[in-house]
Coordinates of C-alpha atoms and ligand atoms in Angstrom, one line a residue:
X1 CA 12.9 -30.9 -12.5
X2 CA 10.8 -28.7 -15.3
X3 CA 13.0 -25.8 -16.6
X4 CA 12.2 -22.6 -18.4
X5 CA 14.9 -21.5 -21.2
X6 CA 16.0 -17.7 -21.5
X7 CA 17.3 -16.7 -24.5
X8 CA 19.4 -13.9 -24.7
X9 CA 21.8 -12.5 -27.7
X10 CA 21.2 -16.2 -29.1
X11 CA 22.5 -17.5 -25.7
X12 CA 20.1 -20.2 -23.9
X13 CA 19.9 -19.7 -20.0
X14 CA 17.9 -22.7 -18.2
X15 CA 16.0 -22.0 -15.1
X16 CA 14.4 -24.4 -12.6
X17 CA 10.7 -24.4 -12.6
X18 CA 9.5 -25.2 -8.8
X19 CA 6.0 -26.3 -8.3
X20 CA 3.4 -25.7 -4.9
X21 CA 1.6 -27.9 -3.0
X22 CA -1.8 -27.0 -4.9
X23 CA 0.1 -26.7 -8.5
X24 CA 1.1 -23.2 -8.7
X25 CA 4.5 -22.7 -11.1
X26 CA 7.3 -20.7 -10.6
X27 CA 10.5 -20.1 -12.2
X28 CA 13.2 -19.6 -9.7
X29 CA 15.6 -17.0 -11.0
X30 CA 17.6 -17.1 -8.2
X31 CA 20.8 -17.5 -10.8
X32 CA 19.7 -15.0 -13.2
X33 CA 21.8 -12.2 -12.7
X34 CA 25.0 -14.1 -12.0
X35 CA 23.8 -15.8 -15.8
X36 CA 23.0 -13.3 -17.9
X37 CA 23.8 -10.2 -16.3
X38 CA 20.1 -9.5 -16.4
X39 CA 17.9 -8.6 -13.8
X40 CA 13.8 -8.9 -14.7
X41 CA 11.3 -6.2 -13.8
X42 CA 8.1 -6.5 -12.4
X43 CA 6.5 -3.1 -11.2
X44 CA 4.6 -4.3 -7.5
X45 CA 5.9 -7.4 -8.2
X46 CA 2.4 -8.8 -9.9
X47 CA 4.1 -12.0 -11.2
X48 CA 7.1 -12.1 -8.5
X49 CA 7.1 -15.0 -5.6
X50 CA 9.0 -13.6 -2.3
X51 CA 9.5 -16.5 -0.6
X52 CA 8.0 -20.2 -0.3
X53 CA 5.7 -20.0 2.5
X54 CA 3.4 -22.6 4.4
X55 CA 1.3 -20.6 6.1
X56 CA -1.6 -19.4 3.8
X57 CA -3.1 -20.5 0.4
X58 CA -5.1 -18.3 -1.9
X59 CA -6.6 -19.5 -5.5
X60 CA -8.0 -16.3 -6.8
X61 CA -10.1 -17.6 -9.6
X62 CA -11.7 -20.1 -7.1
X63 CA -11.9 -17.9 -4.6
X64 CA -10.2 -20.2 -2.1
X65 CA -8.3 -19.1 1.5
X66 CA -6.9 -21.8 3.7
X67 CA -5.0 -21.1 7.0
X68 CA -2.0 -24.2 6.9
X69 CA -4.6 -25.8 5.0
X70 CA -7.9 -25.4 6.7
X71 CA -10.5 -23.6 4.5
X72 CA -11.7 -20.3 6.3
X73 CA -15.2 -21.1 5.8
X74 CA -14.9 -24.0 8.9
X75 CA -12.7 -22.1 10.8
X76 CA -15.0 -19.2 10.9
X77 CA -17.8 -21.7 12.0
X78 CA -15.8 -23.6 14.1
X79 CA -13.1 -22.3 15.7
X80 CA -12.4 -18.6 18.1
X81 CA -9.7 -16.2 17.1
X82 CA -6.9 -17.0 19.7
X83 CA -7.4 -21.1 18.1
X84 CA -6.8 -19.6 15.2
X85 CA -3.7 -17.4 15.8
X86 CA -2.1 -20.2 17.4
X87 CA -3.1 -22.4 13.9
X88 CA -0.8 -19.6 12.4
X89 CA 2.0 -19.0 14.4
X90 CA 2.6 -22.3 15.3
X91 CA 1.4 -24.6 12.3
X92 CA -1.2 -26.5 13.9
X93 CA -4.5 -26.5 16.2
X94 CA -3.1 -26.1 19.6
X95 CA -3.9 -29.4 22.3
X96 CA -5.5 -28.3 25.4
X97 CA -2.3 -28.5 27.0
X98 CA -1.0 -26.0 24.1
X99 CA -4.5 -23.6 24.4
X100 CA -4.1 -23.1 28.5
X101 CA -0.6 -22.1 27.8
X102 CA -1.4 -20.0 25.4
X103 CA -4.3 -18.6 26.7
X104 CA -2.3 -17.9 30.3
X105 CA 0.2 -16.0 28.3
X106 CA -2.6 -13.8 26.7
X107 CA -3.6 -12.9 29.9
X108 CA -0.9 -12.2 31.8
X109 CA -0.1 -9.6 29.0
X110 CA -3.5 -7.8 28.7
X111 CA -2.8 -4.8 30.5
X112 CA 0.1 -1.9 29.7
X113 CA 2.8 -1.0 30.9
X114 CA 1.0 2.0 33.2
X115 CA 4.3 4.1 32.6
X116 CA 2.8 3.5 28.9
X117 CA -0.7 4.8 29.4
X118 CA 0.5 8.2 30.6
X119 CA 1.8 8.3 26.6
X120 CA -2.4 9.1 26.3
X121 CA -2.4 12.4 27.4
X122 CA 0.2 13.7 24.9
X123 CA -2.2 12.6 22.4
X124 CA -4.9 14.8 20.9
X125 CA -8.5 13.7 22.0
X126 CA -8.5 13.7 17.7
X127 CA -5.3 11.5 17.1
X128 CA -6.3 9.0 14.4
X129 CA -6.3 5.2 16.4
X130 CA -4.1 3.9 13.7
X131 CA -1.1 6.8 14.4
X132 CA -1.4 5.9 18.5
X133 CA -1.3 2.0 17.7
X134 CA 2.0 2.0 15.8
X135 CA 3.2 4.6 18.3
X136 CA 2.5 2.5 21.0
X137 CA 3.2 -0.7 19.5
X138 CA 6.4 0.1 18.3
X139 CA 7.2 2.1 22.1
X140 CA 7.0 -0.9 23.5
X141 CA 10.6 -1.7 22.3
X142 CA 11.0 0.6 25.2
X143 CA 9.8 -1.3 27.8
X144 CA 10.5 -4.6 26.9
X145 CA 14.4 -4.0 25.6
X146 CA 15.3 -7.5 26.2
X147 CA 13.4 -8.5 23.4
X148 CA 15.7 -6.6 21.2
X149 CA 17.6 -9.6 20.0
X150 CA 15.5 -12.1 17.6
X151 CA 15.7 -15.4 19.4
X152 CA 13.9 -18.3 19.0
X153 CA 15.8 -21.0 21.5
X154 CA 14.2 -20.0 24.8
X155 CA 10.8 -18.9 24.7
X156 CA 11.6 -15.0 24.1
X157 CA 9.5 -15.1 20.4
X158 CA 6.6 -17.3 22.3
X159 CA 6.1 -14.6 24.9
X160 CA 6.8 -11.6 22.3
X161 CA 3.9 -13.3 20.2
X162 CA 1.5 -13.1 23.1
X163 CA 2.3 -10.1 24.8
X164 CA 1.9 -8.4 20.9
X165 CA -1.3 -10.0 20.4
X166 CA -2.9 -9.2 23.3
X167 CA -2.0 -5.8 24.2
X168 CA -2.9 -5.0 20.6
X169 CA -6.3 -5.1 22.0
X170 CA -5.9 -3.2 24.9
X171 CA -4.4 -0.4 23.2
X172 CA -7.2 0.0 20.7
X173 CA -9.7 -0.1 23.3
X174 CA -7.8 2.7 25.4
X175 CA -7.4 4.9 22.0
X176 CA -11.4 4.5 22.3
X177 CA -11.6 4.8 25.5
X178 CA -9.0 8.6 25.3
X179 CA -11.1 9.6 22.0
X180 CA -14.5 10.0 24.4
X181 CA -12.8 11.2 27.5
X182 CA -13.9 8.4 29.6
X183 CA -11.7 5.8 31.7
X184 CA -9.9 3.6 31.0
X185 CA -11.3 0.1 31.1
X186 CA -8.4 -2.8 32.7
X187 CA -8.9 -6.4 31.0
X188 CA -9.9 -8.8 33.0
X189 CA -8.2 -12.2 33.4
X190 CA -11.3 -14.1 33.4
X191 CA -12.8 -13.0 30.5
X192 CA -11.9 -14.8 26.8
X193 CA -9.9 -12.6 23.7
X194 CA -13.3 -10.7 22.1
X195 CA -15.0 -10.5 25.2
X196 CA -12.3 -8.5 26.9
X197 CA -12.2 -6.2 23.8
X198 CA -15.8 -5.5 23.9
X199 CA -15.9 -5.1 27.9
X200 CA -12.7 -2.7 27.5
X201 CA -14.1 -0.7 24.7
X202 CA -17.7 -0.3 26.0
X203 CA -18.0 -0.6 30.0
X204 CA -17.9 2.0 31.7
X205 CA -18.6 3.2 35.6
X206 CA -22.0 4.4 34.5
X207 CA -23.2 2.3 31.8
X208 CA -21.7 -1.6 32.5
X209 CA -21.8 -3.7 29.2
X210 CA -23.3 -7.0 29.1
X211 CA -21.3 -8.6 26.4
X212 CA -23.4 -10.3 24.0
X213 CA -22.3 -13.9 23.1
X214 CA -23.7 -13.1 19.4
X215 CA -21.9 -10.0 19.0
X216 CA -18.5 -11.6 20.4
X217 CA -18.8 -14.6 17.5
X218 CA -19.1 -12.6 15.0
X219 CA -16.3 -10.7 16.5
X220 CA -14.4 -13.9 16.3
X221 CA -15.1 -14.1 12.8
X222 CA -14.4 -10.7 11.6
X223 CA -10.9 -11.1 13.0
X224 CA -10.0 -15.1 12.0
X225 CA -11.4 -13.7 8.7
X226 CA -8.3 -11.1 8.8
X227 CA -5.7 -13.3 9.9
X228 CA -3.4 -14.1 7.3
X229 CA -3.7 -13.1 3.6
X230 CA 0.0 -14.3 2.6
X231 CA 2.3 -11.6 0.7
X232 CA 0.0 -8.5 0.5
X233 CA 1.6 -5.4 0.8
X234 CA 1.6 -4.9 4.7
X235 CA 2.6 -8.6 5.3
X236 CA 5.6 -8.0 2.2
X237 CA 6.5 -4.8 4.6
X238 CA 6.8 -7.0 8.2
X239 CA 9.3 -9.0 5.7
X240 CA 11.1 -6.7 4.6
X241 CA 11.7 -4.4 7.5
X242 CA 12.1 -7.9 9.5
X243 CA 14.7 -8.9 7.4
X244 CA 17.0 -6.2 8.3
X245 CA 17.1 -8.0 11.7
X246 CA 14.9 -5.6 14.1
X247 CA 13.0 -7.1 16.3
X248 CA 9.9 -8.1 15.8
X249 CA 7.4 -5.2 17.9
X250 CA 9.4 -2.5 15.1
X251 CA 8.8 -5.1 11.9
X252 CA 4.5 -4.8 13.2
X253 CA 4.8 -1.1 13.6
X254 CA 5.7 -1.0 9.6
X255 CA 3.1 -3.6 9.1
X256 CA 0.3 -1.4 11.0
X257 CA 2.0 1.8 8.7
X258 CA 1.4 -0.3 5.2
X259 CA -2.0 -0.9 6.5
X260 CA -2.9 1.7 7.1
X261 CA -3.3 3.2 3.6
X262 CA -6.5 3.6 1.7
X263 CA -5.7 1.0 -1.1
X264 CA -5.0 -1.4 1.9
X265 CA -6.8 -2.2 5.3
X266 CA -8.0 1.9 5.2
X267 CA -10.5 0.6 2.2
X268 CA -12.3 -0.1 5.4
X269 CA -13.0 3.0 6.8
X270 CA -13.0 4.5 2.9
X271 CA -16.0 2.0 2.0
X272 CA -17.9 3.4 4.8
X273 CA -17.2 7.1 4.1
X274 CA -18.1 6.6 0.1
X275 CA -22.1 4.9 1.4
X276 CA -22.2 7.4 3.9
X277 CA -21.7 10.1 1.3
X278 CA -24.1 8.5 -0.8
X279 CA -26.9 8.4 2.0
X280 CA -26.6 12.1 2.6
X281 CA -27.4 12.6 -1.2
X282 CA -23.4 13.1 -1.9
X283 CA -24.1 11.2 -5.4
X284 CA -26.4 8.3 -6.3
X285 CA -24.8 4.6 -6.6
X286 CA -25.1 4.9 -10.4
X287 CA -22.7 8.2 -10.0
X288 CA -21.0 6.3 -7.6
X289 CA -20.3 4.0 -10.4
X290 CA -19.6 6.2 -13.3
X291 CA -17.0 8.2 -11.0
X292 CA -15.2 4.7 -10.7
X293 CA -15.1 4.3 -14.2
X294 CA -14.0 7.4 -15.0
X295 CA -10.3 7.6 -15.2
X296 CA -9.7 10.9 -15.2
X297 CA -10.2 10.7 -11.4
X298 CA -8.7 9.1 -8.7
X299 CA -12.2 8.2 -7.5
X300 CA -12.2 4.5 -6.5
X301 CA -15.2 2.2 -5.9
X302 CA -14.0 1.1 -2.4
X303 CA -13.8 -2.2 -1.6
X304 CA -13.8 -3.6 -5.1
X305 CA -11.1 -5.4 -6.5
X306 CA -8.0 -7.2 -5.7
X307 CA -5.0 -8.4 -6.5
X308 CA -5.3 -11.6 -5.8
X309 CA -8.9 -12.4 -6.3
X310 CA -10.7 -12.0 -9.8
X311 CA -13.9 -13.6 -8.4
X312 CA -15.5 -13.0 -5.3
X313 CA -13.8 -12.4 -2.2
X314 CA -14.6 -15.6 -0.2
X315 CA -14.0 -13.5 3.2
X316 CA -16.3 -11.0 1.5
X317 CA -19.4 -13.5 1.5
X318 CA -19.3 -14.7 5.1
X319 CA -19.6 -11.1 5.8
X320 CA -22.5 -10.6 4.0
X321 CA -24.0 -13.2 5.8
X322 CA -23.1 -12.1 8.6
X323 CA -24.8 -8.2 7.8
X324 CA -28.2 -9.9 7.8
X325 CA -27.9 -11.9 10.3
X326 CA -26.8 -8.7 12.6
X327 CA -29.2 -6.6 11.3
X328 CA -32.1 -9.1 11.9
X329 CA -30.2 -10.0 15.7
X330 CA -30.3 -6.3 16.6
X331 CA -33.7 -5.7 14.9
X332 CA -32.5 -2.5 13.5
X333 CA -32.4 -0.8 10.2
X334 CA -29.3 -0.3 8.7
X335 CA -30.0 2.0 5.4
X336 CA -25.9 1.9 4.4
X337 CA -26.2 -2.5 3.5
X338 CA -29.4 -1.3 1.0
X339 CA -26.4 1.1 -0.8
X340 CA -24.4 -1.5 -0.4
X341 CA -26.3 -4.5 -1.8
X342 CA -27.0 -1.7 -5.0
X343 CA -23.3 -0.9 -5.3
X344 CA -22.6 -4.5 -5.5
X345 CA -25.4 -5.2 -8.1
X346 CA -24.4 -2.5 -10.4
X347 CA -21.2 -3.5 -10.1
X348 CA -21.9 -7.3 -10.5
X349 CA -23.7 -6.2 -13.6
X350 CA -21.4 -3.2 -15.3
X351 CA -18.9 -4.8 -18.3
X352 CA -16.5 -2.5 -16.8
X353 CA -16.3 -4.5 -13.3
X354 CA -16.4 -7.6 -15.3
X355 CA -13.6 -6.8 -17.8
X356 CA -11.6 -5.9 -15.0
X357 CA -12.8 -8.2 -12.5
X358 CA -13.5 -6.4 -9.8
X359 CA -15.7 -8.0 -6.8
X360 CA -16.3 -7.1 -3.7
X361 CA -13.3 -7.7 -1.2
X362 CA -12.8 -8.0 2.5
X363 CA -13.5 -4.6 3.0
X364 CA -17.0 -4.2 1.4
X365 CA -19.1 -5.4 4.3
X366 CA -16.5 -5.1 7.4
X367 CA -17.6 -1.6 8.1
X368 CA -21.0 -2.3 7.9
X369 CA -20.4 -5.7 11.0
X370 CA -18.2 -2.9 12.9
X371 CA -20.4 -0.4 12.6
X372 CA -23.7 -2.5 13.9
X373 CA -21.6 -3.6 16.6
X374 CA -20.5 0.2 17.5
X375 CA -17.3 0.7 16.7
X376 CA -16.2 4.1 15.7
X377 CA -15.7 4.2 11.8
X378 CA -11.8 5.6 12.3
X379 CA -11.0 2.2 14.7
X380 CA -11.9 -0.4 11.7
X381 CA -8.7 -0.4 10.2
X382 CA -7.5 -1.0 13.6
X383 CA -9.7 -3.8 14.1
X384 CA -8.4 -5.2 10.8
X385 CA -4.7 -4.8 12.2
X386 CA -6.0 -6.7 15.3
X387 CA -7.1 -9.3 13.3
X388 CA -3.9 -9.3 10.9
X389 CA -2.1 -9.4 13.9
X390 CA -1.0 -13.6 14.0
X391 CA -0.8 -13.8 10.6
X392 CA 1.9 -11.2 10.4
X393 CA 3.8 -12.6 13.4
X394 CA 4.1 -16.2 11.5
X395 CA 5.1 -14.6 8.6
X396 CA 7.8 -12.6 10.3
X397 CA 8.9 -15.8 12.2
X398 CA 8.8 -18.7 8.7
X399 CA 10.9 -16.0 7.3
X400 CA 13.2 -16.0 10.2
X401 CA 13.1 -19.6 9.9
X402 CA 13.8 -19.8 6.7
X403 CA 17.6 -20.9 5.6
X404 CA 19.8 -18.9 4.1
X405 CA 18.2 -16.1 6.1
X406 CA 18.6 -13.4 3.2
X407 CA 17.9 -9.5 3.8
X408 CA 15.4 -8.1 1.3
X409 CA 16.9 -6.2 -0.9
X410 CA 15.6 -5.6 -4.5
X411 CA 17.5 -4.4 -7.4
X412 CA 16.3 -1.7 -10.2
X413 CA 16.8 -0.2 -13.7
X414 CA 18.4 3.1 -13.2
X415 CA 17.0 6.1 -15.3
X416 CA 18.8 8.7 -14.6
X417 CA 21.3 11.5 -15.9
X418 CA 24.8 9.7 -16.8
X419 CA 28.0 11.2 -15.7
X420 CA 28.3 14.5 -14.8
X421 CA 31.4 16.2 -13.7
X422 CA 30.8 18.9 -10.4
X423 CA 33.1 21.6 -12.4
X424 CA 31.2 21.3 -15.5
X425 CA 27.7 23.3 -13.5
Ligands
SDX501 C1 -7.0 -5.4 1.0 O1 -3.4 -8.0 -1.2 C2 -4.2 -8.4 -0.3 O2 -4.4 -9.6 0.0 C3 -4.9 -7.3 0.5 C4 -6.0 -7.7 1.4 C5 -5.5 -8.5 2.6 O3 -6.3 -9.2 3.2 O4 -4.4 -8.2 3.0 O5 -7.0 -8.6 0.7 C6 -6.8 -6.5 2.0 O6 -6.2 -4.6 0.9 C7 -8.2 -5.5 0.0 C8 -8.2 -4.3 -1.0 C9 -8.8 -3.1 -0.3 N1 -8.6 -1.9 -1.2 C10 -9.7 -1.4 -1.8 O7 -10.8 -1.8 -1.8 C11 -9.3 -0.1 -2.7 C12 -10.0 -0.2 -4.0 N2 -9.3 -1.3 -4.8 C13 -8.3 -0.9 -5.7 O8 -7.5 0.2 -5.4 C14 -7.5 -2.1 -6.3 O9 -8.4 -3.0 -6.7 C15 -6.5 -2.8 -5.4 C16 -5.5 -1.8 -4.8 C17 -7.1 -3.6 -4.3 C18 -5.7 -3.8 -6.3 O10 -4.9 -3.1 -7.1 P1 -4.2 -3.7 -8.4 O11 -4.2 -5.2 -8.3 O12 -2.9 -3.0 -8.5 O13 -5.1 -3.4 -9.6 P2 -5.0 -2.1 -10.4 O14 -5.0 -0.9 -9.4 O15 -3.9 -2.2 -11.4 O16 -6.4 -2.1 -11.1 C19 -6.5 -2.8 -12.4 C20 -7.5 -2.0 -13.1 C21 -7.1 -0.5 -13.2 O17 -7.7 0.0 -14.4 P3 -6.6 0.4 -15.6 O18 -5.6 1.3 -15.0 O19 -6.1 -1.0 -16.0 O20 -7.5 1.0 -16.6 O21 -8.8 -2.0 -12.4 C22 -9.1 -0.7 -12.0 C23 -7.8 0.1 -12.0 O22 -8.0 1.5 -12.2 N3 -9.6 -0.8 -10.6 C24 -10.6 -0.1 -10.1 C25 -10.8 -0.5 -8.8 N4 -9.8 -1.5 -8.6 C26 -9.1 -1.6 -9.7 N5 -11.4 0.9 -10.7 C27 -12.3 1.4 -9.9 N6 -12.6 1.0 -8.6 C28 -11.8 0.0 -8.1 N7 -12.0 -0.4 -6.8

C-alpha cells in the first residue's frame, strides 16, 4: 500500500494512498484528525473524494462517462431509459425476467394519488414546475408513510424506486398540463416510459397526439444522457440529506432543490434565455462573450464549463448531433442552434475559454432538443431531474450500502470573535 507523508512541526504523519479501478489516487485521511489534530480545507471540496462509489466514471481530460462501466455513447445508441435506470440502481442490464418486473412496477405506479392531484389547484397557473415537483415529490411521504423507514430486506426500496421514477413523470406532465389550463392526461399502462410522458404532456380531448417514434428516442437519450453524473452538487445533497437517515422521497426533494439552481441543472433553462436574448437583439454573441469575460459581472456564458470536464462535454456532443438531426426530422428552422453553433466557435476560439477550459456542457444543446420537441422552456430543468432521477436513487442506496454507514458531517475553520463575556456589552 503507497502512502503520502505529512509533515507537521517536524512530525512525519503517513497516510494510505488508495487507487480506482481506472487509476485515479487518493489519499485517505480518514486518520488525520485523530493524528495531527489537523483537519484540511478544501472550499467545494475540488480535490475532496466523498465516498468510493461503483456506479459512474468520469475522466474529464478524456472526456469519458460510463454507467457501471458502459460508455454512454452505446447506451445512448442502444439501450431505452428504463434499461438504463435499472443498469444504475441495480448494477447490471436487467434479464427479461428482471425488465417485466421492472417494467410492471413502473406501471402500476404511473398515476397519483388523486387525493394528490387536488394539491393543483392550490397552485398558481404561474408556479415554477421545479417548486410543484419537490412539493409533490417530497408530499408523497404523506401518502405512502410506510416507506418512512429505509429498508432494503423486503422489497420496500425496489417498489419506492419505481413508484419515484415513474410518478416523476406524471407529475411533470400534470404541472404542464395545470400551467395551460387543460386536463389532465392519465398514463396509460400500455404505453412504454417516454411515450407515456409525451402522450400525458401533449394529448388532449381536442387535439390527440400521435407520438412520434423519432421524437420518443431522442427522448430516451436526453434522459440516459442525465442519468448519473457521480458526486455533483445535487447528487452530494441526496447524500448528505440521506445520510441523516430520512427516507428516501425527502433525500430526492433536496436533490430536485440543488438542481434546481442556475450553476446546476437551471443552466438549462438559463442557456436558452441568454440565445433567446441574443436573437431579439439583447446583445451580439461577441457581447455575449465579452460580458463572460468580464469579471466585474456576474454575467455567465451559460452552459460552458465544468467542474469535472476540461475538454468537451461528451453528453454535450451527442446532443449536438442530435440538434441537426431534429431540425432536419422536423424540417424546421431553428434560428437559436445558428447562435449557438457561434457561441460555441467564439468560445472554442477565445484564449480566455481555453486558459480556463471552458467547453460546452450538458446544458448547451438540451434546450435547444427540448425546445424542438415542445417543451416549455421553465420544464427543462425538470426534464433534467427526470432524467437524474435513477442515478440519484443508486447513489442514495450504495451509500446506504455502504459499511460503516457514516452521517455526513463536515468540519470547518472557525473565524470568528473569541470569547466574549454577556456583562461586558
Ligand atoms: C451541470 O458537476 C456536475 O457534474 C454537474 C453536471 C451534472 O451532470 O450533474 O454536469 C450538470 O451542472 C453542468 C454545469 C451547468 N452550469 C452552467 O453551465 C453555468 C455556467 N458554468 C459555470 O458557472 C461553472 O463553469 C460551473 C459552475 C459549471 C463550474 O464551476 P467551478 O468548477 O467552480 O469553476 P469556477 O466557477 O471556479 O470557474 C473557474 C474560472 C472562474 O474564473 P476565475 O474566478 O478563476 O477568474 O472560470 C470562470 C470562472 O469565473 N468560468 C466562467 C464560466 N465557467 C467558469 N466564466 C464565464 N462563463 C462561464 N460559463
Amino acid at each position: 500500500m503507497k502512502q503520502a507523508e505529512i509533515i507537521i512541526d517536524g512530525t512525519t504523519y503517513a497516510f494510505p494512498i488508495i487507487e480506482g479501478t481506472e487509476g485515479e489516487k487518493a489519499i485517505d485521511i480518514t486518520a488525520l484528525r485523530d493524528k495531527t489534530g489537523h483537519i484540511t480545507l478544501d472550499v467545494g471540496y475540488q480535490n475532496t473524494g466523498s465516498c468510493l462509489s461503483a456506479i459512474t466514471y468520469i475522466d474529464g481530460e478524456k472526456g469519458i462517462l460510463r454507467y457501471r462501466g458502459y460508455p454512454i455513447e452505446e447506451l445512448a445508441e442502444k439501450s431505452s431509459f428504463t434499461e438504463t435506470a435499472h443498469l444504475l440502481v441495480y448494477g447490471h442490464l436487467p434479464s427479461p425476467e428482471e425488465r417485466k418486473v421492472f417494467s410492471q412496477r413502473l406501471t402500476e405506479n404511473s398515476m397519483i394519488h388523486e387525493e394528490m392531484i387536488r394539491f393543483f389547484d392550490s397552485f398558481p397557473l404561474k408556479a415554477h414546475p421545479m417548486a410543484i415537483l419537490s412539493t409533490m415529490v417530497n408530499a408523497l411521504t404523506v401518502y405512502y408513510p410506510e416507506f418512512f423507514t429505509v429498508d432494503f430486506e423486503s422489497d420496500t426500496f425496489d417498489i419506492m424506486a419505481a413508484r419515484l421514477i415513474s410518478k416523476i413523470r406524471t407529475i411533470a406532465a400534470y404541472s404542464h398540463k395545470h400551467s395551460i389550463g387543460e386536463p389532465f392526461v392519465y398514463p396509460r399502462h400500455d404505453y412504454p416510459y417516454c411515450t407515456n410522458f409525451l402522450y400525458m404532456m401533449f394529448d388532449s380531448p381536442v387535439h390527440p397526439y400521435e407520438v412520434d417514434p423519432d421524437i420518443e428516442k431522442v427522448l430516451n437519450i436526453l434522459l440516459i444522457l442525465h442519468a448519473d453524473h457521480e458526486q455533483n452538487c445535487s447528487t452530494s445533497t441526496v447524500r448528505l440529506v440521506g445520510s441523516s437517515m430520512v427516507n428516501l422521497y425527502s433525500s430526492i426533494c433536496a436533490g430536485i432543490c440543488a438542481l434546481w439552481g442556475p450553476l446546476h441543472g437551471g443552466a438549462n433553462q438559463e442557456v436558452i434565455d441568454m440565445l433567446k436574448n441574443i436573437q431579439k437583439d439583447g446583445m451580439t454573441p461577441k457581447q455575449c462573450m465579452e460580458a463572460a469575460k468580464d469579471r466585474s459581472n456576474s454575467f455567465r456564458l451559460f452552459g460552458f464549463g465544468h467542474r469535472v470536464y476540461k475538454s468537451y462535454d461528451p453528453r454535450a456532443k451527442i446532443l449536438k448531433t442530435l440538434c441537426d438531426a431534429m431540425v432536419a426530422k422536423l424540417g424546421v428552422k431553428e434560428p437559436l442552434i445558428d447562435i449557438a453553433l457561434e457561441l460555441e466557435r467564439l468560445a472554442l476560439e477565445d484564449e480566455f475559454f481555453r486558459e480556463k477550459k471552458l467547453y460546452p456542457n450538458v446544458d448547451f444543446y438540451s434546450g435547444i432538443l427540448y425546445r424542438l420537441i415542445g417543451i416549455p422552456t421553465n420544464m427543462y430543468t425538470v426534464m433534467f431531474a427526470i432524467g437524474r432521477l435513477p442515478g440519484w436513487i443508486a447513489q442514495w442506496k450504495e451509500m446506504h450500502d455502504t459499511k460503516p454507514f457514516r452521517i455526513g458531517r463536515p468540519r470547518q475553520i472557525y473565524t470568528g470573535p473569541s470569547l466574549k463575556r454577556y456583562e461586558d456589552e
